[in-house]
Short mmCIF file of C-alpha atoms in Angstrom, two decimals:
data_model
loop_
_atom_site.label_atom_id
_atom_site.label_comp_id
_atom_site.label_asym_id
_atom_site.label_seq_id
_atom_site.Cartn_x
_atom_site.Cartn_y
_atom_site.Cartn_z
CA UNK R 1 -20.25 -88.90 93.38
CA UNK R 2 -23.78 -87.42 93.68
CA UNK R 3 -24.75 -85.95 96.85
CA UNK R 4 -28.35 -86.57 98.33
CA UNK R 5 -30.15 -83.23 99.29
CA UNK R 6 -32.05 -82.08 102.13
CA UNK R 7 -36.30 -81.38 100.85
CA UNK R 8 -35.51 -77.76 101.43
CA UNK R 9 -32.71 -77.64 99.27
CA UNK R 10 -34.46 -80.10 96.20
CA UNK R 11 -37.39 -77.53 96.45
CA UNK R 12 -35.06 -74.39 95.61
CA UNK R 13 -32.78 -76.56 93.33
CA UNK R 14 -36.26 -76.89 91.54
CA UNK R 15 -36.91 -73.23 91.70
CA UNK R 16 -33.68 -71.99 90.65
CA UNK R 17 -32.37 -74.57 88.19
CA UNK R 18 -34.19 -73.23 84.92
CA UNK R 19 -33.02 -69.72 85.17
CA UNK R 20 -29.47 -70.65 86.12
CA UNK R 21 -29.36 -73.02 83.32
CA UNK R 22 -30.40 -69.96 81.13
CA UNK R 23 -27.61 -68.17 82.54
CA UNK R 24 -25.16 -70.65 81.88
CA UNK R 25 -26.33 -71.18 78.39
CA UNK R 26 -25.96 -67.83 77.26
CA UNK R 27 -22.43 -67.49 78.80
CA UNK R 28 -21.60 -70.81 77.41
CA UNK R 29 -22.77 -69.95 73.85
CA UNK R 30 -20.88 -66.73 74.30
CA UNK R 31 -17.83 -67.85 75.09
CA UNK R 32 -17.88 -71.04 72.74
CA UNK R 33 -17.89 -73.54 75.38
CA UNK R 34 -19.88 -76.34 76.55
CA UNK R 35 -21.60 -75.91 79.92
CA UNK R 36 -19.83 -79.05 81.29
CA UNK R 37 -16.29 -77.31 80.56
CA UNK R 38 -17.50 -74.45 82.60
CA UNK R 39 -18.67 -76.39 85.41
CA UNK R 40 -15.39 -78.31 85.51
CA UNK R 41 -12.49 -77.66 87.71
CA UNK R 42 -9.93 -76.98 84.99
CA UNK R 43 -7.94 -73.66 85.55
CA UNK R 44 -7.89 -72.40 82.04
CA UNK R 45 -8.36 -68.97 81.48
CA UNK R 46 -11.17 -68.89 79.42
CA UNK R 47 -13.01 -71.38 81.59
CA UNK R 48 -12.27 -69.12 84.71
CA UNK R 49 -13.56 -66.56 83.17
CA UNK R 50 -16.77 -67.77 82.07
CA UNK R 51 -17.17 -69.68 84.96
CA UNK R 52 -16.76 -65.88 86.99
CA UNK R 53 -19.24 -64.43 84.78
CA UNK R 54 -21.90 -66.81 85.25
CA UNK R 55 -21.58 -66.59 88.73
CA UNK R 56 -21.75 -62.94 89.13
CA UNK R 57 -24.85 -62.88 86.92
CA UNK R 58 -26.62 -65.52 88.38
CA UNK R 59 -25.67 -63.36 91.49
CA UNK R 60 -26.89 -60.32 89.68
CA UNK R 61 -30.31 -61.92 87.88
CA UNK R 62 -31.69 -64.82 90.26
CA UNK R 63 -32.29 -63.07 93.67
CA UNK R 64 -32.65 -65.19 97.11
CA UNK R 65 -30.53 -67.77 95.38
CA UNK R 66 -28.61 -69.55 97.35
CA UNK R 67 -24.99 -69.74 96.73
CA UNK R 68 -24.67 -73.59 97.41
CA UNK R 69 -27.65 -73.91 94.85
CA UNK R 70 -25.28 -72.61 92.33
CA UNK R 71 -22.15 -74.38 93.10
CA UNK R 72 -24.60 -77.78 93.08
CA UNK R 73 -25.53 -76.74 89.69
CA UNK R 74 -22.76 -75.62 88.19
CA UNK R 75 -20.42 -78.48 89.61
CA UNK R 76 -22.69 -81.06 88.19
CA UNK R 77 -24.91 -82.24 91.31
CA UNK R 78 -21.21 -82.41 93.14
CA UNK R 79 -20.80 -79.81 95.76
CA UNK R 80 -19.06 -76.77 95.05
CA UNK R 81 -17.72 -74.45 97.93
CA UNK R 82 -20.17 -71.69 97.90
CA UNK R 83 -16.61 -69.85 99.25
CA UNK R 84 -15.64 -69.92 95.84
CA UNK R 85 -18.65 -68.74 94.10
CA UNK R 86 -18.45 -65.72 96.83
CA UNK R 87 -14.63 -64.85 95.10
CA UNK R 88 -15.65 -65.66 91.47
CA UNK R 89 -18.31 -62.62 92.12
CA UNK R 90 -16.06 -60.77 94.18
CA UNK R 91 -13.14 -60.38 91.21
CA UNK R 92 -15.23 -59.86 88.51
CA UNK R 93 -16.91 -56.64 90.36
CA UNK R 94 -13.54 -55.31 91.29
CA UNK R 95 -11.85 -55.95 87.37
CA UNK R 96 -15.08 -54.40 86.10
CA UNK R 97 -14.84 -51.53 88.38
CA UNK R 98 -11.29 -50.74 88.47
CA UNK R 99 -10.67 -47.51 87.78
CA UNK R 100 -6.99 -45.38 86.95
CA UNK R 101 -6.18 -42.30 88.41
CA UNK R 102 -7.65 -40.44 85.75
CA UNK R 103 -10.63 -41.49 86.11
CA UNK R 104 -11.26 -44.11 83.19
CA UNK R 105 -11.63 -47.23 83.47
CA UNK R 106 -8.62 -50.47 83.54
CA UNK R 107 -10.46 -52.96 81.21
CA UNK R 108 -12.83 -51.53 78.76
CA UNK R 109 -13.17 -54.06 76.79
CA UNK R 110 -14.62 -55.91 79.99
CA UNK R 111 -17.11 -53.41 80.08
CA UNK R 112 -17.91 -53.81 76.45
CA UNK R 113 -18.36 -57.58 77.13
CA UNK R 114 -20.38 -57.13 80.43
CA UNK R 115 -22.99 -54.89 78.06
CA UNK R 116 -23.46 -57.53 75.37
CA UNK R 117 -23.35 -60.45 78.15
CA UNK R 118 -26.01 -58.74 79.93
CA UNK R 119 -28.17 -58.26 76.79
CA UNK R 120 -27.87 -62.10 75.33
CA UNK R 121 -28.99 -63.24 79.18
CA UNK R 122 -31.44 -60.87 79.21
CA UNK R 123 -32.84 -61.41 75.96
CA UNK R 124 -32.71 -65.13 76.99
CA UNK R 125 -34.79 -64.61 80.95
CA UNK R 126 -37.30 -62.78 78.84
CA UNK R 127 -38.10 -65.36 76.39
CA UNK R 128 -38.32 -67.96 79.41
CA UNK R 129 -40.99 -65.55 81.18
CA UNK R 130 -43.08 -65.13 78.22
CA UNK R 131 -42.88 -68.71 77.15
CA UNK R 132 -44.65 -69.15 81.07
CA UNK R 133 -46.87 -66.36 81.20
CA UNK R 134 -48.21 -67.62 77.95
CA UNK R 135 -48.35 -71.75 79.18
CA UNK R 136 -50.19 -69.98 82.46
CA UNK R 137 -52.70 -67.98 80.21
CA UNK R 138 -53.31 -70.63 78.19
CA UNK R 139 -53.99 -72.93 81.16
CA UNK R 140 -56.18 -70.50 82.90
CA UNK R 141 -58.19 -69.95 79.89
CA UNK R 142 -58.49 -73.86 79.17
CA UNK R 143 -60.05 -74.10 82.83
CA UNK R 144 -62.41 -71.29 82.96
CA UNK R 145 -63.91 -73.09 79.64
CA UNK R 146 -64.06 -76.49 81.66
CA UNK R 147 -65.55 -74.71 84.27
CA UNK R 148 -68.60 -72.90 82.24
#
């Protein structure tokens, strides 16, 4: 069941919705899933973990977001308690944090994954800002030879 939405929140689902999708592609791609599977509720493993993921980086890449923003988009236009999304970021900062006595660190093949994670959604936000600043420069340029 879809769930109407306030103007406010329409405006930032708007807003938000192209670099989250990013996001969510990336992680998708990356962990060989579709992005429906990791919006689901299912309580695989895999699907957990990507879902954790893309919530910590959305958390991590698209600032002022609102958590309910992402819990409408990743659930589907079905709300999704932003409680949860506040956990999924939670965990994954304390597994890749964790840290033995000694000094190194629990999981570092989680650290291995966050690095190439961070450079596919990177790599992927970049190409979306070019592909605008280029559209905008192209638009400008088309006006200001209108104008003269």
């Amino acid at each position: 069941m879809k769930t109407k939405l306030n103007e406010d929140a329409r405006i930032k689902l708007a807003v938000y919705r192209p670099q989250i999708d990013k996001i969510i592609t990336a992680i998708s791609d990356y962990y060989h899933l579709s992005s429906i599977e990791i919006g689901s509720r299912n309580r695989f493993r895999g699907t957990i973990q990507a879902r954790r993921r893309v919530c910590f980086y959305v958390k991590e890449y698209v600032h002022n977001c609102p958590l309910s923003i992402v819990g409408y988009i990743l659930n589907h236009n079905r709300p999704f308690d932003h409680a949860s999304i506040i956990n999924y970021v939670k965990k994954h900062s304390q597994e890749l944090n964790l840290k033995r006595r000694d000094g190194s660190f629990v999981y570092p093949e989680l650290r291995e994954e966050d690095y190439q994670l961070r450079r596919l959604i990177e790599s992927r936000l970049m190409l979306n800002k070019l592909w605008i600043e280029d559209f905008a420069n192209s638009s400008a340029n088309f006006l200001i030879s209108e104008a003269v």
